[in-house]
Amino acid sequence: MKSAIFLEWFRYAVDRVGPGYWGHVERVYCYELYHYIRVAMHHHERTQGKVEDIFLHSELVKTVLSENDAQRYDVWPLGARRMPDFLFHTPDNFNNQIAAIEVKTAYLSQDKFIEDLEKLTELYRNYKYQLAIFHCTNTSIDRIRHLLKDISTDHIEENIKIECKEKFNEPMISMNFKDLKT
């Protein structure tokens, strides 16, 4: 399974979350987003064949592996337990680490933004996820750029996808993290 296919599903889903889910707490928005990602996945399976052994999970805790287990799986242990909003992967192994996603739907603080970027960086680098997505709604791309002003982000993975949709009826702005600061 290619991460580009999942990214298409994700963008399809974001475009279909209705106006009644905007302005609510993150969990309500994420339930609907999850539903539409599964709709896209189901359509893919009907037309392209079953997606084998890869699952969409929400708020799944990724635990810290021991050094021995990390070596066996050829990954680096995480620095702490991580619980991203969504994972698209094969559970209990590292064969299909497709996507890790963090979602923010309310006021975005600098601390929460950096915390989510660090979480995605660690999952991308240590657990070898092919795709790391930071998705926010109700926040402008200018606000995101402002949050990065005057702070060091050298430790943040430059390939994290920033998927920003400020309002329901506006298009999503998509870019890699490295392009935010330019």
Short mmCIF file of N, CA and C in Angstrom, two decimals:
data_model
loop_
_atom_site.label_atom_id
_atom_site.label_comp_id
_atom_site.label_asym_id
_atom_site.label_seq_id
_atom_site.Cartn_x
_atom_site.Cartn_y
_atom_site.Cartn_z
N MET A 1 0.85 -1.18 0.00
CA MET A 1 0.00 0.00 0.00
C MET A 1 0.90 1.23 0.00
N LYS A 2 0.61 2.13 -0.87
CA LYS A 2 1.40 3.36 -0.98
C LYS A 2 0.77 4.48 -0.16
N SER A 3 1.63 5.28 0.43
CA SER A 3 1.14 6.38 1.25
C SER A 3 0.39 7.41 0.42
N ALA A 4 0.71 7.52 -0.87
CA ALA A 4 0.00 8.48 -1.73
C ALA A 4 -1.49 8.13 -1.84
N ILE A 5 -1.81 6.85 -1.84
CA ILE A 5 -3.22 6.43 -1.88
C ILE A 5 -3.92 6.85 -0.59
N PHE A 6 -3.26 6.62 0.54
CA PHE A 6 -3.87 7.03 1.80
C PHE A 6 -4.06 8.55 1.84
N LEU A 7 -3.09 9.30 1.36
CA LEU A 7 -3.22 10.75 1.35
C LEU A 7 -4.42 11.20 0.52
N GLU A 8 -4.68 10.52 -0.59
CA GLU A 8 -5.89 10.80 -1.38
C GLU A 8 -7.15 10.54 -0.55
N TRP A 9 -7.18 9.41 0.16
CA TRP A 9 -8.33 9.08 0.99
C TRP A 9 -8.53 10.15 2.06
N PHE A 10 -7.43 10.56 2.68
CA PHE A 10 -7.51 11.56 3.74
C PHE A 10 -8.09 12.87 3.20
N ARG A 11 -7.61 13.32 2.07
CA ARG A 11 -8.09 14.58 1.50
C ARG A 11 -9.54 14.46 1.04
N TYR A 12 -9.91 13.33 0.51
CA TYR A 12 -11.31 13.05 0.16
C TYR A 12 -12.18 13.20 1.41
N ALA A 13 -11.72 12.60 2.52
CA ALA A 13 -12.48 12.62 3.76
C ALA A 13 -12.64 14.03 4.32
N VAL A 14 -11.56 14.80 4.33
CA VAL A 14 -11.61 16.17 4.85
C VAL A 14 -12.64 16.98 4.07
N ASP A 15 -12.67 16.81 2.76
CA ASP A 15 -13.60 17.57 1.93
C ASP A 15 -15.06 17.19 2.18
N ARG A 16 -15.31 16.05 2.81
CA ARG A 16 -16.68 15.60 3.01
C ARG A 16 -17.21 15.80 4.43
N VAL A 17 -16.35 16.15 5.35
CA VAL A 17 -16.83 16.43 6.70
C VAL A 17 -17.70 17.67 6.63
N GLY A 18 -18.96 17.54 7.00
CA GLY A 18 -19.95 18.60 6.83
C GLY A 18 -19.81 19.75 7.81
N PRO A 19 -20.52 20.84 7.53
CA PRO A 19 -20.40 22.04 8.37
C PRO A 19 -20.87 21.82 9.81
N GLY A 20 -21.71 20.84 10.03
CA GLY A 20 -22.18 20.56 11.38
C GLY A 20 -21.11 20.01 12.30
N TYR A 21 -19.97 19.61 11.74
CA TYR A 21 -18.87 19.05 12.53
C TYR A 21 -17.75 20.06 12.77
N TRP A 22 -17.89 21.23 12.20
CA TRP A 22 -16.89 22.30 12.39
C TRP A 22 -17.26 23.08 13.64
N GLY A 23 -16.26 23.47 14.38
CA GLY A 23 -16.49 24.26 15.57
C GLY A 23 -16.79 23.42 16.80
N HIS A 24 -16.78 22.09 16.65
CA HIS A 24 -16.97 21.20 17.79
C HIS A 24 -15.62 20.76 18.32
N VAL A 25 -15.66 20.01 19.40
CA VAL A 25 -14.42 19.48 19.95
C VAL A 25 -13.78 18.53 18.93
N GLU A 26 -12.50 18.33 19.11
CA GLU A 26 -11.72 17.53 18.16
C GLU A 26 -12.30 16.13 17.95
N ARG A 27 -12.73 15.49 19.02
CA ARG A 27 -13.22 14.12 18.92
C ARG A 27 -14.41 14.00 17.97
N VAL A 28 -15.33 14.94 18.01
CA VAL A 28 -16.52 14.91 17.14
C VAL A 28 -16.09 15.02 15.68
N TYR A 29 -15.19 15.95 15.38
CA TYR A 29 -14.68 16.11 14.02
C TYR A 29 -13.96 14.82 13.59
N CYS A 30 -13.15 14.27 14.47
CA CYS A 30 -12.37 13.07 14.13
C CYS A 30 -13.25 11.86 13.86
N TYR A 31 -14.37 11.73 14.57
CA TYR A 31 -15.30 10.62 14.29
C TYR A 31 -15.77 10.69 12.84
N GLU A 32 -16.14 11.88 12.41
CA GLU A 32 -16.63 12.03 11.05
C GLU A 32 -15.51 11.86 10.03
N LEU A 33 -14.33 12.37 10.34
CA LEU A 33 -13.18 12.18 9.46
C LEU A 33 -12.85 10.70 9.32
N TYR A 34 -12.86 9.98 10.43
CA TYR A 34 -12.63 8.54 10.41
C TYR A 34 -13.64 7.85 9.48
N HIS A 35 -14.91 8.21 9.64
CA HIS A 35 -15.97 7.62 8.81
C HIS A 35 -15.66 7.80 7.32
N TYR A 36 -15.31 9.00 6.92
CA TYR A 36 -15.08 9.24 5.49
C TYR A 36 -13.78 8.64 4.97
N ILE A 37 -12.77 8.50 5.83
CA ILE A 37 -11.58 7.77 5.40
C ILE A 37 -11.96 6.32 5.14
N ARG A 38 -12.78 5.75 6.02
CA ARG A 38 -13.23 4.36 5.83
C ARG A 38 -14.09 4.23 4.57
N VAL A 39 -14.91 5.24 4.27
CA VAL A 39 -15.70 5.22 3.02
C VAL A 39 -14.75 5.15 1.83
N ALA A 40 -13.71 5.98 1.83
CA ALA A 40 -12.75 5.97 0.72
C ALA A 40 -12.02 4.63 0.65
N MET A 41 -11.67 4.09 1.79
CA MET A 41 -10.99 2.79 1.84
C MET A 41 -11.92 1.70 1.29
N HIS A 42 -13.18 1.74 1.69
CA HIS A 42 -14.14 0.75 1.21
C HIS A 42 -14.30 0.84 -0.31
N HIS A 43 -14.40 2.04 -0.84
CA HIS A 43 -14.51 2.21 -2.29
C HIS A 43 -13.26 1.64 -2.99
N HIS A 44 -12.10 1.91 -2.45
CA HIS A 44 -10.86 1.38 -3.01
C HIS A 44 -10.90 -0.16 -3.03
N GLU A 45 -11.35 -0.74 -1.93
CA GLU A 45 -11.40 -2.19 -1.84
C GLU A 45 -12.39 -2.78 -2.85
N ARG A 46 -13.49 -2.09 -3.09
CA ARG A 46 -14.48 -2.58 -4.06
C ARG A 46 -13.96 -2.50 -5.48
N THR A 47 -13.12 -1.53 -5.78
CA THR A 47 -12.65 -1.34 -7.15
C THR A 47 -11.24 -1.89 -7.39
N GLN A 48 -10.39 -1.93 -6.36
CA GLN A 48 -8.99 -2.33 -6.53
C GLN A 48 -8.61 -3.62 -5.81
N GLY A 49 -9.49 -4.13 -4.97
CA GLY A 49 -9.19 -5.32 -4.20
C GLY A 49 -8.93 -4.99 -2.74
N LYS A 50 -9.03 -6.00 -1.92
CA LYS A 50 -8.94 -5.84 -0.47
C LYS A 50 -7.58 -5.29 -0.04
N VAL A 51 -7.62 -4.41 0.93
CA VAL A 51 -6.41 -3.93 1.59
C VAL A 51 -6.13 -4.92 2.71
N GLU A 52 -5.09 -5.69 2.55
CA GLU A 52 -4.79 -6.77 3.48
C GLU A 52 -3.95 -6.31 4.66
N ASP A 53 -4.39 -6.64 5.86
CA ASP A 53 -3.62 -6.48 7.09
C ASP A 53 -3.19 -5.05 7.41
N ILE A 54 -3.90 -4.06 6.88
CA ILE A 54 -3.63 -2.67 7.21
C ILE A 54 -4.92 -2.08 7.75
N PHE A 55 -4.82 -1.40 8.89
CA PHE A 55 -6.00 -0.92 9.59
C PHE A 55 -5.88 0.56 9.92
N LEU A 56 -7.03 1.21 9.97
CA LEU A 56 -7.11 2.59 10.43
C LEU A 56 -7.50 2.54 11.90
N HIS A 57 -6.62 3.02 12.76
CA HIS A 57 -6.89 3.06 14.20
C HIS A 57 -6.90 4.50 14.67
N SER A 58 -7.73 4.77 15.67
CA SER A 58 -7.75 6.11 16.24
C SER A 58 -7.33 6.05 17.70
N GLU A 59 -6.53 7.01 18.09
CA GLU A 59 -6.06 7.17 19.46
C GLU A 59 -5.49 5.89 20.04
N LEU A 60 -4.68 5.22 19.26
CA LEU A 60 -4.01 4.01 19.69
C LEU A 60 -2.68 4.38 20.34
N VAL A 61 -2.43 3.86 21.51
CA VAL A 61 -1.18 4.17 22.22
C VAL A 61 -0.04 3.36 21.63
N LYS A 62 1.00 4.06 21.22
CA LYS A 62 2.24 3.41 20.77
C LYS A 62 3.19 3.42 21.96
N THR A 63 3.52 2.25 22.44
CA THR A 63 4.35 2.15 23.64
C THR A 63 5.83 2.22 23.28
N VAL A 64 6.64 2.42 24.30
CA VAL A 64 8.09 2.47 24.13
C VAL A 64 8.60 1.04 24.09
N LEU A 65 9.27 0.70 23.01
CA LEU A 65 9.85 -0.63 22.89
C LEU A 65 11.15 -0.71 23.68
N SER A 66 11.47 -1.91 24.12
CA SER A 66 12.79 -2.13 24.73
C SER A 66 13.84 -2.04 23.63
N GLU A 67 15.08 -1.87 24.02
CA GLU A 67 16.18 -1.81 23.04
C GLU A 67 16.23 -3.09 22.21
N ASN A 68 16.01 -4.25 22.85
CA ASN A 68 16.05 -5.53 22.14
C ASN A 68 14.94 -5.64 21.10
N ASP A 69 13.72 -5.26 21.50
CA ASP A 69 12.60 -5.31 20.56
C ASP A 69 12.82 -4.33 19.40
N ALA A 70 13.32 -3.16 19.70
CA ALA A 70 13.58 -2.18 18.65
C ALA A 70 14.60 -2.72 17.65
N GLN A 71 15.64 -3.36 18.15
CA GLN A 71 16.64 -3.96 17.25
C GLN A 71 16.02 -5.05 16.39
N ARG A 72 15.19 -5.88 17.00
CA ARG A 72 14.56 -6.98 16.25
C ARG A 72 13.70 -6.45 15.11
N TYR A 73 12.99 -5.31 15.35
CA TYR A 73 12.12 -4.71 14.33
C TYR A 73 12.84 -3.70 13.45
N ASP A 74 14.11 -3.44 13.75
CA ASP A 74 14.91 -2.48 13.00
C ASP A 74 14.31 -1.07 13.05
N VAL A 75 13.94 -0.66 14.26
CA VAL A 75 13.42 0.69 14.50
C VAL A 75 14.13 1.24 15.74
N TRP A 76 13.91 2.52 16.01
CA TRP A 76 14.42 3.15 17.22
C TRP A 76 13.29 3.23 18.23
N PRO A 77 13.58 3.00 19.51
CA PRO A 77 12.51 3.14 20.51
C PRO A 77 12.05 4.59 20.59
N LEU A 78 10.79 4.77 20.92
CA LEU A 78 10.26 6.11 21.15
C LEU A 78 10.78 6.63 22.49
N GLY A 79 10.83 7.95 22.63
CA GLY A 79 11.26 8.55 23.88
C GLY A 79 10.18 8.49 24.95
N ALA A 80 8.92 8.34 24.53
CA ALA A 80 7.79 8.30 25.46
C ALA A 80 6.62 7.62 24.74
N ARG A 81 5.60 7.23 25.51
CA ARG A 81 4.38 6.68 24.90
C ARG A 81 3.77 7.77 24.02
N ARG A 82 3.26 7.38 22.88
CA ARG A 82 2.65 8.33 21.94
C ARG A 82 1.26 7.84 21.59
N MET A 83 0.32 8.79 21.45
CA MET A 83 -1.05 8.44 21.08
C MET A 83 -1.54 9.42 20.01
N PRO A 84 -1.17 9.17 18.75
CA PRO A 84 -1.65 10.06 17.69
C PRO A 84 -3.16 9.88 17.47
N ASP A 85 -3.76 10.85 16.81
CA ASP A 85 -5.20 10.77 16.57
C ASP A 85 -5.56 9.62 15.63
N PHE A 86 -4.72 9.37 14.63
CA PHE A 86 -4.95 8.25 13.69
C PHE A 86 -3.64 7.59 13.33
N LEU A 87 -3.71 6.28 13.15
CA LEU A 87 -2.61 5.51 12.56
C LEU A 87 -3.22 4.64 11.48
N PHE A 88 -2.53 4.57 10.34
CA PHE A 88 -2.89 3.63 9.29
C PHE A 88 -1.70 2.72 9.15
N HIS A 89 -1.86 1.46 9.60
CA HIS A 89 -0.70 0.58 9.76
C HIS A 89 -1.14 -0.86 9.94
N THR A 90 -0.15 -1.73 10.05
CA THR A 90 -0.38 -3.11 10.44
C THR A 90 -0.02 -3.21 11.92
N PRO A 91 -0.97 -3.54 12.78
CA PRO A 91 -0.67 -3.61 14.21
C PRO A 91 0.31 -4.74 14.53
N ASP A 92 1.06 -4.57 15.59
CA ASP A 92 1.94 -5.59 16.16
C ASP A 92 3.17 -5.93 15.32
N ASN A 93 3.43 -5.15 14.28
CA ASN A 93 4.69 -5.29 13.55
C ASN A 93 4.96 -3.96 12.84
N PHE A 94 6.01 -3.91 12.09
CA PHE A 94 6.40 -2.67 11.43
C PHE A 94 6.43 -2.83 9.91
N ASN A 95 5.63 -3.75 9.39
CA ASN A 95 5.64 -4.04 7.96
C ASN A 95 4.96 -2.95 7.13
N ASN A 96 3.93 -2.34 7.65
CA ASN A 96 3.16 -1.35 6.88
C ASN A 96 2.87 -0.12 7.74
N GLN A 97 3.86 0.68 7.94
CA GLN A 97 3.70 1.91 8.70
C GLN A 97 3.35 3.01 7.69
N ILE A 98 2.09 3.15 7.37
CA ILE A 98 1.67 4.04 6.28
C ILE A 98 1.55 5.48 6.74
N ALA A 99 0.73 5.76 7.76
CA ALA A 99 0.49 7.16 8.13
C ALA A 99 0.20 7.33 9.62
N ALA A 100 0.72 8.43 10.15
CA ALA A 100 0.39 8.89 11.51
C ALA A 100 -0.17 10.30 11.35
N ILE A 101 -1.29 10.57 12.04
CA ILE A 101 -1.98 11.85 11.86
C ILE A 101 -2.30 12.47 13.22
N GLU A 102 -2.05 13.75 13.32
CA GLU A 102 -2.50 14.57 14.44
C GLU A 102 -3.50 15.58 13.91
N VAL A 103 -4.57 15.80 14.66
CA VAL A 103 -5.64 16.72 14.26
C VAL A 103 -5.83 17.76 15.36
N LYS A 104 -6.01 19.01 14.96
CA LYS A 104 -6.39 20.07 15.89
C LYS A 104 -7.55 20.85 15.26
N THR A 105 -8.63 21.01 16.05
CA THR A 105 -9.81 21.69 15.52
C THR A 105 -10.13 22.99 16.25
N ALA A 106 -9.50 23.21 17.37
CA ALA A 106 -9.80 24.41 18.16
C ALA A 106 -8.60 25.36 18.10
N TYR A 107 -8.63 26.36 18.95
CA TYR A 107 -7.53 27.32 19.01
C TYR A 107 -6.22 26.57 19.13
N LEU A 108 -5.29 26.89 18.26
CA LEU A 108 -4.00 26.19 18.21
C LEU A 108 -2.95 27.01 18.94
N SER A 109 -2.46 26.48 20.04
CA SER A 109 -1.40 27.15 20.79
C SER A 109 -0.04 26.69 20.26
N GLN A 110 0.96 27.49 20.50
CA GLN A 110 2.31 27.14 20.08
C GLN A 110 2.77 25.85 20.74
N ASP A 111 2.50 25.70 22.04
CA ASP A 111 2.93 24.51 22.77
C ASP A 111 2.32 23.24 22.19
N LYS A 112 1.01 23.25 21.94
CA LYS A 112 0.32 22.07 21.39
C LYS A 112 0.80 21.76 19.97
N PHE A 113 1.02 22.81 19.18
CA PHE A 113 1.49 22.63 17.81
C PHE A 113 2.86 21.96 17.81
N ILE A 114 3.78 22.48 18.58
CA ILE A 114 5.14 21.92 18.63
C ILE A 114 5.09 20.51 19.21
N GLU A 115 4.29 20.29 20.22
CA GLU A 115 4.15 18.95 20.81
C GLU A 115 3.68 17.94 19.76
N ASP A 116 2.70 18.31 18.96
CA ASP A 116 2.21 17.40 17.91
C ASP A 116 3.26 17.18 16.83
N LEU A 117 3.96 18.23 16.45
CA LEU A 117 5.03 18.07 15.44
C LEU A 117 6.14 17.16 15.96
N GLU A 118 6.48 17.29 17.23
CA GLU A 118 7.51 16.42 17.81
C GLU A 118 7.03 14.97 17.85
N LYS A 119 5.77 14.76 18.19
CA LYS A 119 5.20 13.41 18.20
C LYS A 119 5.26 12.80 16.80
N LEU A 120 4.83 13.57 15.80
CA LEU A 120 4.86 13.08 14.42
C LEU A 120 6.29 12.84 13.94
N THR A 121 7.21 13.71 14.32
CA THR A 121 8.61 13.54 13.96
C THR A 121 9.14 12.22 14.50
N GLU A 122 8.84 11.95 15.75
CA GLU A 122 9.33 10.72 16.37
C GLU A 122 8.72 9.48 15.71
N LEU A 123 7.44 9.50 15.43
CA LEU A 123 6.81 8.36 14.76
C LEU A 123 7.36 8.17 13.35
N TYR A 124 7.57 9.26 12.64
CA TYR A 124 8.10 9.20 11.27
C TYR A 124 9.53 8.66 11.26
N ARG A 125 10.35 9.18 12.13
CA ARG A 125 11.77 8.80 12.12
C ARG A 125 12.02 7.47 12.83
N ASN A 126 11.46 7.29 14.02
CA ASN A 126 11.79 6.11 14.81
C ASN A 126 11.01 4.87 14.40
N TYR A 127 9.71 5.05 14.11
CA TYR A 127 8.87 3.91 13.76
C TYR A 127 8.62 3.81 12.25
N LYS A 128 9.30 4.64 11.51
CA LYS A 128 9.35 4.58 10.04
C LYS A 128 7.98 4.70 9.35
N TYR A 129 7.14 5.59 9.86
CA TYR A 129 5.89 5.86 9.14
C TYR A 129 6.23 6.57 7.85
N GLN A 130 5.58 6.15 6.76
CA GLN A 130 5.85 6.74 5.45
C GLN A 130 5.33 8.16 5.34
N LEU A 131 4.31 8.46 6.13
CA LEU A 131 3.61 9.73 6.04
C LEU A 131 3.26 10.21 7.43
N ALA A 132 3.56 11.48 7.72
CA ALA A 132 3.16 12.11 8.97
C ALA A 132 2.37 13.36 8.59
N ILE A 133 1.15 13.46 9.12
CA ILE A 133 0.25 14.55 8.74
C ILE A 133 -0.18 15.32 9.97
N PHE A 134 0.00 16.65 9.92
CA PHE A 134 -0.59 17.52 10.90
C PHE A 134 -1.75 18.22 10.21
N HIS A 135 -2.97 17.94 10.68
CA HIS A 135 -4.18 18.50 10.07
C HIS A 135 -4.86 19.43 11.05
N CYS A 136 -5.12 20.65 10.62
CA CYS A 136 -5.84 21.57 11.50
C CYS A 136 -6.99 22.23 10.75
N THR A 137 -8.03 22.50 11.52
CA THR A 137 -9.18 23.23 11.01
C THR A 137 -9.35 24.47 11.89
N ASN A 138 -10.08 25.43 11.38
CA ASN A 138 -10.37 26.65 12.14
C ASN A 138 -9.11 27.44 12.48
N THR A 139 -8.03 27.20 11.75
CA THR A 139 -6.76 27.91 11.94
C THR A 139 -6.20 28.26 10.57
N SER A 140 -5.77 29.48 10.42
CA SER A 140 -5.22 29.91 9.14
C SER A 140 -3.75 29.49 9.01
N ILE A 141 -3.30 29.40 7.79
CA ILE A 141 -1.89 29.10 7.54
C ILE A 141 -1.01 30.23 8.06
N ASP A 142 -1.52 31.45 8.05
CA ASP A 142 -0.76 32.58 8.62
C ASP A 142 -0.56 32.39 10.12
N ARG A 143 -1.58 31.88 10.80
CA ARG A 143 -1.45 31.61 12.25
C ARG A 143 -0.39 30.54 12.48
N ILE A 144 -0.38 29.53 11.67
CA ILE A 144 0.62 28.47 11.81
C ILE A 144 2.02 29.04 11.62
N ARG A 145 2.19 29.84 10.60
CA ARG A 145 3.50 30.47 10.38
C ARG A 145 3.89 31.34 11.57
N HIS A 146 2.94 32.06 12.11
CA HIS A 146 3.20 32.92 13.26
C HIS A 146 3.67 32.09 14.46
N LEU A 147 3.09 30.93 14.66
CA LEU A 147 3.47 30.08 15.79
C LEU A 147 4.92 29.60 15.68
N LEU A 148 5.44 29.56 14.48
CA LEU A 148 6.81 29.09 14.27
C LEU A 148 7.84 30.21 14.35
N LYS A 149 7.35 31.42 14.42
CA LYS A 149 8.22 32.58 14.44
C LYS A 149 9.06 32.59 15.72
N ASP A 150 10.33 32.82 15.56
CA ASP A 150 11.26 33.01 16.68
C ASP A 150 11.46 31.76 17.55
N ILE A 151 11.21 30.59 17.01
CA ILE A 151 11.54 29.38 17.78
C ILE A 151 12.36 28.44 16.90
N SER A 152 13.16 27.63 17.52
CA SER A 152 13.98 26.66 16.79
C SER A 152 13.12 25.45 16.43
N THR A 153 13.17 25.09 15.17
CA THR A 153 12.44 23.91 14.71
C THR A 153 13.37 22.94 13.98
N ASP A 154 14.66 23.06 14.24
CA ASP A 154 15.64 22.19 13.57
C ASP A 154 15.40 20.71 13.85
N HIS A 155 14.77 20.41 14.97
CA HIS A 155 14.54 19.02 15.36
C HIS A 155 13.25 18.44 14.77
N ILE A 156 12.48 19.27 14.06
CA ILE A 156 11.21 18.82 13.48
C ILE A 156 11.45 18.25 12.08
N GLU A 157 10.82 17.12 11.80
CA GLU A 157 10.94 16.48 10.48
C GLU A 157 10.39 17.39 9.39
N GLU A 158 11.19 17.68 8.40
CA GLU A 158 10.77 18.62 7.35
C GLU A 158 9.74 18.05 6.39
N ASN A 159 9.56 16.73 6.37
CA ASN A 159 8.60 16.11 5.45
C ASN A 159 7.20 15.93 6.03
N ILE A 160 6.97 16.40 7.24
CA ILE A 160 5.62 16.33 7.79
C ILE A 160 4.70 17.15 6.88
N LYS A 161 3.57 16.54 6.55
CA LYS A 161 2.58 17.23 5.72
C LYS A 161 1.71 18.10 6.62
N ILE A 162 1.58 19.35 6.26
CA ILE A 162 0.69 20.27 6.95
C ILE A 162 -0.55 20.41 6.08
N GLU A 163 -1.69 20.01 6.61
CA GLU A 163 -2.96 20.04 5.90
C GLU A 163 -3.89 20.97 6.67
N CYS A 164 -4.04 22.18 6.19
CA CYS A 164 -4.73 23.23 6.92
C CYS A 164 -6.01 23.65 6.18
N LYS A 165 -7.12 23.56 6.87
CA LYS A 165 -8.39 24.00 6.30
C LYS A 165 -9.05 24.95 7.29
N GLU A 166 -8.93 26.25 7.00
CA GLU A 166 -9.38 27.26 7.95
C GLU A 166 -10.89 27.27 8.14
N LYS A 167 -11.63 27.13 7.05
CA LYS A 167 -13.09 27.18 7.13
C LYS A 167 -13.68 26.05 6.30
N PHE A 168 -14.91 25.71 6.63
CA PHE A 168 -15.59 24.60 5.97
C PHE A 168 -15.60 24.74 4.45
N ASN A 169 -15.96 25.88 3.94
CA ASN A 169 -16.16 26.04 2.50
C ASN A 169 -14.92 26.54 1.76
N GLU A 170 -13.76 26.49 2.39
CA GLU A 170 -12.52 26.91 1.73
C GLU A 170 -11.68 25.69 1.39
N PRO A 171 -10.83 25.82 0.38
CA PRO A 171 -9.96 24.69 0.03
C PRO A 171 -8.89 24.46 1.11
N MET A 172 -8.41 23.25 1.17
CA MET A 172 -7.35 22.93 2.10
C MET A 172 -6.02 23.41 1.53
N ILE A 173 -5.19 23.94 2.39
CA ILE A 173 -3.83 24.32 2.02
C ILE A 173 -2.91 23.20 2.48
N SER A 174 -2.12 22.67 1.55
CA SER A 174 -1.25 21.53 1.84
C SER A 174 0.19 21.88 1.51
N MET A 175 1.08 21.58 2.44
CA MET A 175 2.50 21.79 2.18
C MET A 175 3.31 20.97 3.15
N ASN A 176 4.58 20.80 2.83
CA ASN A 176 5.49 20.15 3.76
C ASN A 176 5.93 21.16 4.81
N PHE A 177 6.30 20.67 5.97
CA PHE A 177 6.72 21.54 7.05
C PHE A 177 7.87 22.45 6.62
N LYS A 178 8.81 21.90 5.87
CA LYS A 178 9.98 22.70 5.46
C LYS A 178 9.57 23.95 4.67
N ASP A 179 8.42 23.91 4.00
CA ASP A 179 7.97 25.05 3.20
C ASP A 179 7.26 26.11 4.02
N LEU A 180 6.92 25.79 5.26
CA LEU A 180 6.22 26.76 6.10
C LEU A 180 7.09 27.95 6.48
N LYS A 181 8.35 27.72 6.69
CA LYS A 181 9.23 28.78 7.19
C LYS A 181 9.86 29.61 6.08
N THR A 182 9.57 29.26 4.83
CA THR A 182 10.18 30.02 3.72
C THR A 182 9.23 31.10 3.22
#
